[in-house]
Short mmCIF file of N, CA and C and ligand atoms in Angstrom, two decimals:
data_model
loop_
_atom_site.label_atom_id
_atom_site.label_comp_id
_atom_site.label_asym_id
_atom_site.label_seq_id
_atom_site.Cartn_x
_atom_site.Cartn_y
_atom_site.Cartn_z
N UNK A 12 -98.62 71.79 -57.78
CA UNK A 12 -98.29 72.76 -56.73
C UNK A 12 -98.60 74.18 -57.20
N UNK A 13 -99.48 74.95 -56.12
CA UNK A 13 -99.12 76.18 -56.27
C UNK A 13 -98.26 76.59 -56.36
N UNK A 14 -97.83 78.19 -57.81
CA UNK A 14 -96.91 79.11 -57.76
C UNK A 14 -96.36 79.63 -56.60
N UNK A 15 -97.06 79.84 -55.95
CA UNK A 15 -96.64 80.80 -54.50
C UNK A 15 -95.92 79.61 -53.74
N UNK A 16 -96.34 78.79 -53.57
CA UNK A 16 -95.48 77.35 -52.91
C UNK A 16 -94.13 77.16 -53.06
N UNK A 17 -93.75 77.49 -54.38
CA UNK A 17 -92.93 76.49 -55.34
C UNK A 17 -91.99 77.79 -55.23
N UNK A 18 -92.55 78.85 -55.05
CA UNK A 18 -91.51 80.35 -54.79
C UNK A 18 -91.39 80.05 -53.51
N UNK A 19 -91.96 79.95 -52.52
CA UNK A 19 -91.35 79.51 -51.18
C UNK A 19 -90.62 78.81 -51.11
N UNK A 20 -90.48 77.34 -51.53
CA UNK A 20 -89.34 76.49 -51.47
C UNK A 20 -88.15 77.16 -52.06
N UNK A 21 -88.70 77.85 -53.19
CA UNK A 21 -87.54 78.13 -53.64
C UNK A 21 -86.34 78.91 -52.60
N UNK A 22 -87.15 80.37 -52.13
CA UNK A 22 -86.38 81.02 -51.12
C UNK A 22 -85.60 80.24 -50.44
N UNK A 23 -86.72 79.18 -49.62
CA UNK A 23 -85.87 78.79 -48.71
C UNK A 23 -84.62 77.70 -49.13
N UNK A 24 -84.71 76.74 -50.39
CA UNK A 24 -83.62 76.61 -50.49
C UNK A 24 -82.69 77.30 -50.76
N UNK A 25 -82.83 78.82 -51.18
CA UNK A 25 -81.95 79.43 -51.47
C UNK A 25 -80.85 80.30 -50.26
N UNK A 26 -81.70 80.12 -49.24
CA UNK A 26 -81.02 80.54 -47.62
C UNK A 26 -80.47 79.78 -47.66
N UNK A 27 -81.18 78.35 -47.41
CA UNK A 27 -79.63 77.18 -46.86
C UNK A 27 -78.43 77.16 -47.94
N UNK A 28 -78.62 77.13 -49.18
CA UNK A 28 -77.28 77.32 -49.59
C UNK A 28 -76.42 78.53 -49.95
N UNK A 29 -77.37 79.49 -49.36
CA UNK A 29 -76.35 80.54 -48.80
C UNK A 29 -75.89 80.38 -47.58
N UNK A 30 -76.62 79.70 -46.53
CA UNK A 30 -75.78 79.73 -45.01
C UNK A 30 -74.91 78.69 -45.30
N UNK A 31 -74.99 77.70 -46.18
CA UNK A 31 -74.27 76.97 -46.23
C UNK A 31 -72.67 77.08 -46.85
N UNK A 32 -72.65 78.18 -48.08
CA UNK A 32 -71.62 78.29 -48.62
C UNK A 32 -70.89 79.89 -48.20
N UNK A 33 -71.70 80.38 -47.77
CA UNK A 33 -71.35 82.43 -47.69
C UNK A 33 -70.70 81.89 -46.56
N UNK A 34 -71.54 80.99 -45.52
CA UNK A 34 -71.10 81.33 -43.88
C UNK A 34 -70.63 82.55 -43.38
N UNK A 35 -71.03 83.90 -43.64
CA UNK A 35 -71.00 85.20 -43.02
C UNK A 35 -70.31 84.90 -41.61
N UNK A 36 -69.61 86.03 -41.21
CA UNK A 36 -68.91 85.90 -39.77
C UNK A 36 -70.21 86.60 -38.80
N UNK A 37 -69.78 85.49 -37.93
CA UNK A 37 -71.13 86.15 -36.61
C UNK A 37 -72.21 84.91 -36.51
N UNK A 38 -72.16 84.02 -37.68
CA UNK A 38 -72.99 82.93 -37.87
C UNK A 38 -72.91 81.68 -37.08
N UNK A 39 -71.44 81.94 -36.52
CA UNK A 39 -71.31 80.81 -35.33
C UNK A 39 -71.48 79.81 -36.19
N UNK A 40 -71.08 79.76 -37.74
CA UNK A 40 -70.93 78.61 -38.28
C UNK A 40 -69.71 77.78 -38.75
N UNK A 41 -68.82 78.26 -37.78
CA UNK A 41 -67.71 77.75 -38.21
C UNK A 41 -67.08 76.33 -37.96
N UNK A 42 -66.62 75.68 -38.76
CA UNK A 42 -66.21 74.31 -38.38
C UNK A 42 -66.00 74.18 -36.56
N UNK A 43 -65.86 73.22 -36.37
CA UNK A 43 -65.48 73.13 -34.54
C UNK A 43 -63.48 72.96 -35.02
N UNK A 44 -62.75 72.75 -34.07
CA UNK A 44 -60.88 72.99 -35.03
C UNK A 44 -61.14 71.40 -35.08
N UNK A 45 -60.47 70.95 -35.73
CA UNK A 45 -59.92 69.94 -36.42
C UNK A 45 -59.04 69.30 -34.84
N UNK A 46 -58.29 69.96 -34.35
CA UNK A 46 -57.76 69.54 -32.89
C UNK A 46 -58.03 68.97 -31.63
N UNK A 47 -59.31 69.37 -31.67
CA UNK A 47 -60.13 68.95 -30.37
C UNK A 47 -61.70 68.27 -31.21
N UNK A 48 -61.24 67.00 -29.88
CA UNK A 48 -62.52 66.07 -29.96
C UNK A 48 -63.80 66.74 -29.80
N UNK A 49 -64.81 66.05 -30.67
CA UNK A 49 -66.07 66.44 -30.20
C UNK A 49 -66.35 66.34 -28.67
N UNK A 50 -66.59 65.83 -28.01
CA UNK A 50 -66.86 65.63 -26.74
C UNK A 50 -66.23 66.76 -25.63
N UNK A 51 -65.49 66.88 -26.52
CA UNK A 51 -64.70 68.04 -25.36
C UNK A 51 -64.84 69.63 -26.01
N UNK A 52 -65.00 69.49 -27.34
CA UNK A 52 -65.80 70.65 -28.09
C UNK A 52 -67.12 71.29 -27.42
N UNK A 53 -67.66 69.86 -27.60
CA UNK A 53 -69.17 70.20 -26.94
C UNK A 53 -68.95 71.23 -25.68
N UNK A 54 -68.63 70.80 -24.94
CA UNK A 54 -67.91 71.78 -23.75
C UNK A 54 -67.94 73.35 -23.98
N UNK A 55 -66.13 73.38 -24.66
CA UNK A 55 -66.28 74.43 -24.94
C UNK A 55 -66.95 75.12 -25.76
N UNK A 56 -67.30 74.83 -26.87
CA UNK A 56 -68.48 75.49 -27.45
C UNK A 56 -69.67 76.21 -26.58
N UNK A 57 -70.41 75.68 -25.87
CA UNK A 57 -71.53 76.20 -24.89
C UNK A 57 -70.56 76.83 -23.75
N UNK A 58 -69.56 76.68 -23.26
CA UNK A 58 -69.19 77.52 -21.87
C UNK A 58 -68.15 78.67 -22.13
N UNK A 59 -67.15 78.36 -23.46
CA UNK A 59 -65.87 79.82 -23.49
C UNK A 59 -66.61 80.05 -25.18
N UNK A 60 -67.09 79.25 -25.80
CA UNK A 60 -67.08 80.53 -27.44
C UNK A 60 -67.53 81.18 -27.91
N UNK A 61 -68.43 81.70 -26.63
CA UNK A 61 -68.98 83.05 -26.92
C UNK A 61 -68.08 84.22 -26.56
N UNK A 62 -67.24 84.43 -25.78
CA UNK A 62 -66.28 85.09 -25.45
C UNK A 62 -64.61 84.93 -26.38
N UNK A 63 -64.40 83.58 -26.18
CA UNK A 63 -62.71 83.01 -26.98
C UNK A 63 -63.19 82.41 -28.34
N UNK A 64 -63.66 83.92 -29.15
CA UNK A 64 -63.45 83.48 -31.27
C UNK A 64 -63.57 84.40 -31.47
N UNK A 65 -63.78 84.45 -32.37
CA UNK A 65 -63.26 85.74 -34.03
C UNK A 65 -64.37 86.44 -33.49
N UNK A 66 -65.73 86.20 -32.79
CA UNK A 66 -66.56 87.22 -32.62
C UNK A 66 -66.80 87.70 -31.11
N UNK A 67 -65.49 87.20 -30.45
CA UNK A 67 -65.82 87.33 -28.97
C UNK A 67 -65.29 88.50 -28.27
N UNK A 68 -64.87 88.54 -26.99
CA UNK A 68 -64.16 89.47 -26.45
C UNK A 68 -62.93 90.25 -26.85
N UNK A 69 -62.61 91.08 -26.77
CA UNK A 69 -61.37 91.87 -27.28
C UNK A 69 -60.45 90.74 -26.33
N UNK A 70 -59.87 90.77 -25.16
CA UNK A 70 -59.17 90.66 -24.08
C UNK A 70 -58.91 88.47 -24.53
N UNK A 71 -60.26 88.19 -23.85
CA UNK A 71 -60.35 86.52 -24.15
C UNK A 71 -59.95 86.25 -25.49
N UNK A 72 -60.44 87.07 -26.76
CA UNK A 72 -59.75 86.35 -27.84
C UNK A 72 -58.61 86.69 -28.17
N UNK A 73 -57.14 87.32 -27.25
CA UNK A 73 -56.22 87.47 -27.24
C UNK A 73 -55.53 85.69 -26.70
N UNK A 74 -55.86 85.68 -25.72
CA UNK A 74 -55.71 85.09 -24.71
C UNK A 74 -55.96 83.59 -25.45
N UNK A 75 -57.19 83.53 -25.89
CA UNK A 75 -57.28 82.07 -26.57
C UNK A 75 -58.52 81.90 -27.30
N UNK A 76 -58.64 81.86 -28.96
CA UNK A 76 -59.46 82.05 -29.66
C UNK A 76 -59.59 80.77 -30.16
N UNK A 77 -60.59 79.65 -30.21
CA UNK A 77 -61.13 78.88 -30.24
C UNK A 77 -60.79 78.64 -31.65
N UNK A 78 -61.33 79.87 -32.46
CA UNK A 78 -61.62 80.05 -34.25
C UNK A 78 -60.44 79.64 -34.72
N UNK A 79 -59.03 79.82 -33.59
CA UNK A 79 -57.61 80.25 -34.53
C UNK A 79 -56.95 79.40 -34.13
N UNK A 80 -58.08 77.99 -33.54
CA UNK A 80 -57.06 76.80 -32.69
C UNK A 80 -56.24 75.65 -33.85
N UNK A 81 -56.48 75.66 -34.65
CA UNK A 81 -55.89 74.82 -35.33
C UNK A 81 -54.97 75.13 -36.10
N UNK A 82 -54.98 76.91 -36.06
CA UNK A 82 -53.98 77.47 -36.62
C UNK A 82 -52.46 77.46 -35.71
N UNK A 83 -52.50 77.51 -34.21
CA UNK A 83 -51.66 77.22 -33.17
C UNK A 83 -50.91 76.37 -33.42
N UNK A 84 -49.40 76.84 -33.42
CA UNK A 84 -48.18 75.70 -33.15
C UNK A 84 -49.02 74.54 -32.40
N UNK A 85 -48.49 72.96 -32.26
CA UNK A 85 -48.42 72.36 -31.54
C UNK A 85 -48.34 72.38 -29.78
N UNK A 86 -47.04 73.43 -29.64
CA UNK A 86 -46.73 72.92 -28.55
C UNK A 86 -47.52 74.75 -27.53
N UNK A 87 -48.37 75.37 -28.59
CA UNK A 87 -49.17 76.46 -28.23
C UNK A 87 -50.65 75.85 -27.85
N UNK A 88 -51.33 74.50 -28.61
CA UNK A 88 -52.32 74.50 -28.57
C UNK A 88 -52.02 73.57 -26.81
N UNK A 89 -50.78 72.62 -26.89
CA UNK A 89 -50.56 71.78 -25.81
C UNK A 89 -50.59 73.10 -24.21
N UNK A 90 -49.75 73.74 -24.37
CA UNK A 90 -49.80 74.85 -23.45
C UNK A 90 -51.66 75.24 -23.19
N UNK A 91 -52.13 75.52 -24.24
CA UNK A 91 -53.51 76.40 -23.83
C UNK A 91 -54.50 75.41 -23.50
N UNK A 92 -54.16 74.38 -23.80
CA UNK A 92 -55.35 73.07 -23.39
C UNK A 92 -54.53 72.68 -21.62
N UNK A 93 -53.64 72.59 -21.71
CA UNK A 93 -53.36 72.96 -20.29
C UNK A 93 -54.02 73.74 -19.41
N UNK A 94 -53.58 75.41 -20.07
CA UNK A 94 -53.91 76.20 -18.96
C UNK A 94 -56.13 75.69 -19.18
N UNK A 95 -56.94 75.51 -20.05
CA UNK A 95 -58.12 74.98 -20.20
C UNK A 95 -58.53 74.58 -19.41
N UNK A 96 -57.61 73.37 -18.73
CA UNK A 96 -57.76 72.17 -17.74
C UNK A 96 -57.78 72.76 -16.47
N UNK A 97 -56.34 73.94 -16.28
CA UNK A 97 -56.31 74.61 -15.41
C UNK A 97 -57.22 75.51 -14.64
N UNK A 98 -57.57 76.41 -15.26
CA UNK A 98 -58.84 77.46 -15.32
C UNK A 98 -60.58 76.72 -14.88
N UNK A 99 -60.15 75.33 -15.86
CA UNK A 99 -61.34 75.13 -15.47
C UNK A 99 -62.03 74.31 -13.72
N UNK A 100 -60.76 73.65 -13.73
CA UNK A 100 -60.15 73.32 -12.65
C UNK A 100 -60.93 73.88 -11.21
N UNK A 101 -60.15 75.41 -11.67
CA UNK A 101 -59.97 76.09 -10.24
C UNK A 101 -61.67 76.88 -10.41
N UNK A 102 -62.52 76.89 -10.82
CA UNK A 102 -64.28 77.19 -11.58
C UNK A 102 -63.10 78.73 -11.80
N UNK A 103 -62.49 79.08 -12.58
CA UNK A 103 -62.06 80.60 -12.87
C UNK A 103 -63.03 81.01 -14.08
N UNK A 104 -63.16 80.06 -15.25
CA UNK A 104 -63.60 80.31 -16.73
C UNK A 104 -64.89 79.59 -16.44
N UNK A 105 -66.03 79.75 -17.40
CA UNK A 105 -66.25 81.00 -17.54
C UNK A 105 -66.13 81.98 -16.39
N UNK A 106 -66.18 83.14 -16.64
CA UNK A 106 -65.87 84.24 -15.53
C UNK A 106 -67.25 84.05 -14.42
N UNK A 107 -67.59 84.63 -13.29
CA UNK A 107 -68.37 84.16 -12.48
C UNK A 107 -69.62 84.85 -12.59
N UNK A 108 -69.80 86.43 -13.55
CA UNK A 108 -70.80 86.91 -13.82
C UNK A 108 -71.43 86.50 -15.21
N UNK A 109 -70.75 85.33 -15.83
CA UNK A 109 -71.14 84.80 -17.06
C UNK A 109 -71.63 83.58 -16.74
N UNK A 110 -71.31 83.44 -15.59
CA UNK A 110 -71.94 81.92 -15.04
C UNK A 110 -73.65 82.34 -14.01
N UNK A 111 -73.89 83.44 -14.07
CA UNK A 111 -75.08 83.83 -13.37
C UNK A 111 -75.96 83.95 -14.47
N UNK A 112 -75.24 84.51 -15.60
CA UNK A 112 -76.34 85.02 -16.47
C UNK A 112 -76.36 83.91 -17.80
N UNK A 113 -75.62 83.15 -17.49
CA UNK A 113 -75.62 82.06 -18.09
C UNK A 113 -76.09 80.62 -18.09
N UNK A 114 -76.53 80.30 -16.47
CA UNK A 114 -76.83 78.93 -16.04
C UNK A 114 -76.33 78.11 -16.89
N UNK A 115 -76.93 77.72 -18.17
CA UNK A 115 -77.02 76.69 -18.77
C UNK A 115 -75.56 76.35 -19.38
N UNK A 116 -74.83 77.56 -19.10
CA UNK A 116 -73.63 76.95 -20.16
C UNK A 116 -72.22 76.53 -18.63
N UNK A 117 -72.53 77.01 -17.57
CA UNK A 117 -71.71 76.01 -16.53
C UNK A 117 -71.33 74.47 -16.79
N UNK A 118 -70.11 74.51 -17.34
CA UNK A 118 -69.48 73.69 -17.26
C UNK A 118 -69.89 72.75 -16.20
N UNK A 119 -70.49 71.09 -16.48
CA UNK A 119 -70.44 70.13 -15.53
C UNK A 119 -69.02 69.88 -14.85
N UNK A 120 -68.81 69.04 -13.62
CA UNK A 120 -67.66 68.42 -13.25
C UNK A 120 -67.20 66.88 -14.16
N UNK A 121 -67.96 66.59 -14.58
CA UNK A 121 -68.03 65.70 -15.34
C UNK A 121 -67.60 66.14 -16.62
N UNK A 122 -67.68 67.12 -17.37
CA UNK A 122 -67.31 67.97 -18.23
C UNK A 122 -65.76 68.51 -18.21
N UNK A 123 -65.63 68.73 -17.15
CA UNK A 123 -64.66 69.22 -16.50
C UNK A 123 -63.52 68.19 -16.54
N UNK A 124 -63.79 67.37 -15.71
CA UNK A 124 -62.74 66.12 -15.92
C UNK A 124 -62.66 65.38 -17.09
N UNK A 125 -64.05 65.18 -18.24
CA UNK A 125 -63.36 64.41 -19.47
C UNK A 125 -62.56 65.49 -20.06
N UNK A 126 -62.50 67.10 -20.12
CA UNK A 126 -61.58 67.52 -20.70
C UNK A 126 -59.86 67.69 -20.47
N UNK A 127 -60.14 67.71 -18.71
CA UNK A 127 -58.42 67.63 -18.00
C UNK A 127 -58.08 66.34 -18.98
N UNK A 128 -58.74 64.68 -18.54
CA UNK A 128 -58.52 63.90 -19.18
C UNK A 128 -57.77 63.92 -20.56
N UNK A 129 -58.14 64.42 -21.64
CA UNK A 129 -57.78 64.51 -22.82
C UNK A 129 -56.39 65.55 -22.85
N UNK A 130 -56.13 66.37 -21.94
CA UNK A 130 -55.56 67.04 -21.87
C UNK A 130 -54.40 66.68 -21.31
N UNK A 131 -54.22 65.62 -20.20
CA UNK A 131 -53.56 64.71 -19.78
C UNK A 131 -53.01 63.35 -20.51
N UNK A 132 -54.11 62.89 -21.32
CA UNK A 132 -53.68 62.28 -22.57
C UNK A 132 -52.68 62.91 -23.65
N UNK A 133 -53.07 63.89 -24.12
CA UNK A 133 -52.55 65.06 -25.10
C UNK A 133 -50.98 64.71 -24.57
N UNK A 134 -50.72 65.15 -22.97
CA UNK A 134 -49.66 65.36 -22.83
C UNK A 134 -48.60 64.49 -22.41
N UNK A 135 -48.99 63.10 -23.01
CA UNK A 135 -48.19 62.07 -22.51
C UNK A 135 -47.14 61.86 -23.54
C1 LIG B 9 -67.68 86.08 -20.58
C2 LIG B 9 -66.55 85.84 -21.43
C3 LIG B 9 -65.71 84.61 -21.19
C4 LIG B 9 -66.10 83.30 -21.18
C5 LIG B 9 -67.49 82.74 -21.38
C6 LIG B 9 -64.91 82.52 -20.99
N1 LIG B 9 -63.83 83.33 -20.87
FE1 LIG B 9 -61.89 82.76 -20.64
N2 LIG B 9 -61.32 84.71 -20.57
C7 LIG B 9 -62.15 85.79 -20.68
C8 LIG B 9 -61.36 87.02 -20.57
C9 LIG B 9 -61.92 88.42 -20.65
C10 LIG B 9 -60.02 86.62 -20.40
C11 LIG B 9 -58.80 87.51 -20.29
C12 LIG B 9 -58.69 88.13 -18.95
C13 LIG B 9 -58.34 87.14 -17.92
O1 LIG B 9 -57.35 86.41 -18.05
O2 LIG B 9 -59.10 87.08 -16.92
C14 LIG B 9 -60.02 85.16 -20.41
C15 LIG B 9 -58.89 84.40 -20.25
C16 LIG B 9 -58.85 83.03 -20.37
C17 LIG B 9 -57.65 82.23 -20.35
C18 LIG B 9 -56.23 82.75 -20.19
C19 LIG B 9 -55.94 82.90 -18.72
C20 LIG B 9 -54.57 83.45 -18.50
O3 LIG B 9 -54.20 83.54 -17.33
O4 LIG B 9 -53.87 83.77 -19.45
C21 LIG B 9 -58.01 80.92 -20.50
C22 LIG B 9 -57.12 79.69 -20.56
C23 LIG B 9 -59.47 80.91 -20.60
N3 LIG B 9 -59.95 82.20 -20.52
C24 LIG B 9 -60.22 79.79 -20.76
C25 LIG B 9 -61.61 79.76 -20.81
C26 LIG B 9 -62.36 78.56 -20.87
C27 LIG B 9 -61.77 77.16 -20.91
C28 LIG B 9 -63.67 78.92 -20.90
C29 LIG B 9 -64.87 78.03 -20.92
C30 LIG B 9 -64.95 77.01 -19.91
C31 LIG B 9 -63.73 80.38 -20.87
N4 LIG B 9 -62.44 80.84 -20.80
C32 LIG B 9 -64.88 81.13 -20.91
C33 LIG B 9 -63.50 85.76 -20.90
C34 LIG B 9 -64.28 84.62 -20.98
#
């Protein structure tokens, strides 16, 4: 192998195990919580966590920060997966000018109901 090659690999392994271990904030590399299923992650991930985490809205990440869900009492995360179900429910979340400029991250109805689902499970 060429020198110049073998310095390229090198770099680049040297990014991934910096994105891998630094994980800088803003990297959107943060674990998904430990609380919520993938399937219903998937969800929110693409439709509220750009707005509800550590790098989102002032206001929404009061309200409910995705990043700080596993840090939530029990009967805080049961409440906010509620109101989740709720919001999403009534099309309130995402907000309706985030859903124009957003297309792709509109929440399906199908989406919609496996998360009430779990949420209804949660609360049995
Ligand atoms: C464009 C940014 C944005 C996105 C995307 C977004 N939200 Fe919000 N959300 C907000 C803001 C801002 C507030 C606080 C103001 C308010 O209640 O309207 C909020 C408030 C909330 C609240 C609290 C409501 C209350 O009455 O206390 C819930 C629950 C919520 N969002 C859920 C979601 C869910 C679930 C999604 C994804 C399906 C989502 N949001 C996507 C900006 C966003």
């Amino acid at each position: 192998m060429k020198k110049s090659g073998f310095v390229v690999l090198a770099l680049a392994g040297g990014l991934i195990l910096f994105a891998a271990f630094i994980r800088p904030n803003g990297f959107n590399a943060q674990d998904p919580p430990k609380g919520i299923p993938d399937s219903v992650w998937a969800t929110l991930e693409t439709s509220c966590y750009d707005c509800h985490s550590n790098d989102g809205n002032g206001m929404a990440k009061v309200k409910m920060n995705l990043d700080k869900w596993d840090e939530y009492a029990p009967d805080k995360q049961m409440a906010k997966a509620q109101d989740i179900c709720e919001v999403m429910g009534k099309g309130a979340m995402p907000p309706s000018k985030y859903r124009i400029n957003n297309p792709d991250a509109v929440p399906t109805p199908e989406s919609i109901t496996r998360i009430c689902a779990w949420v209804h499970q949660k609360a049995r």
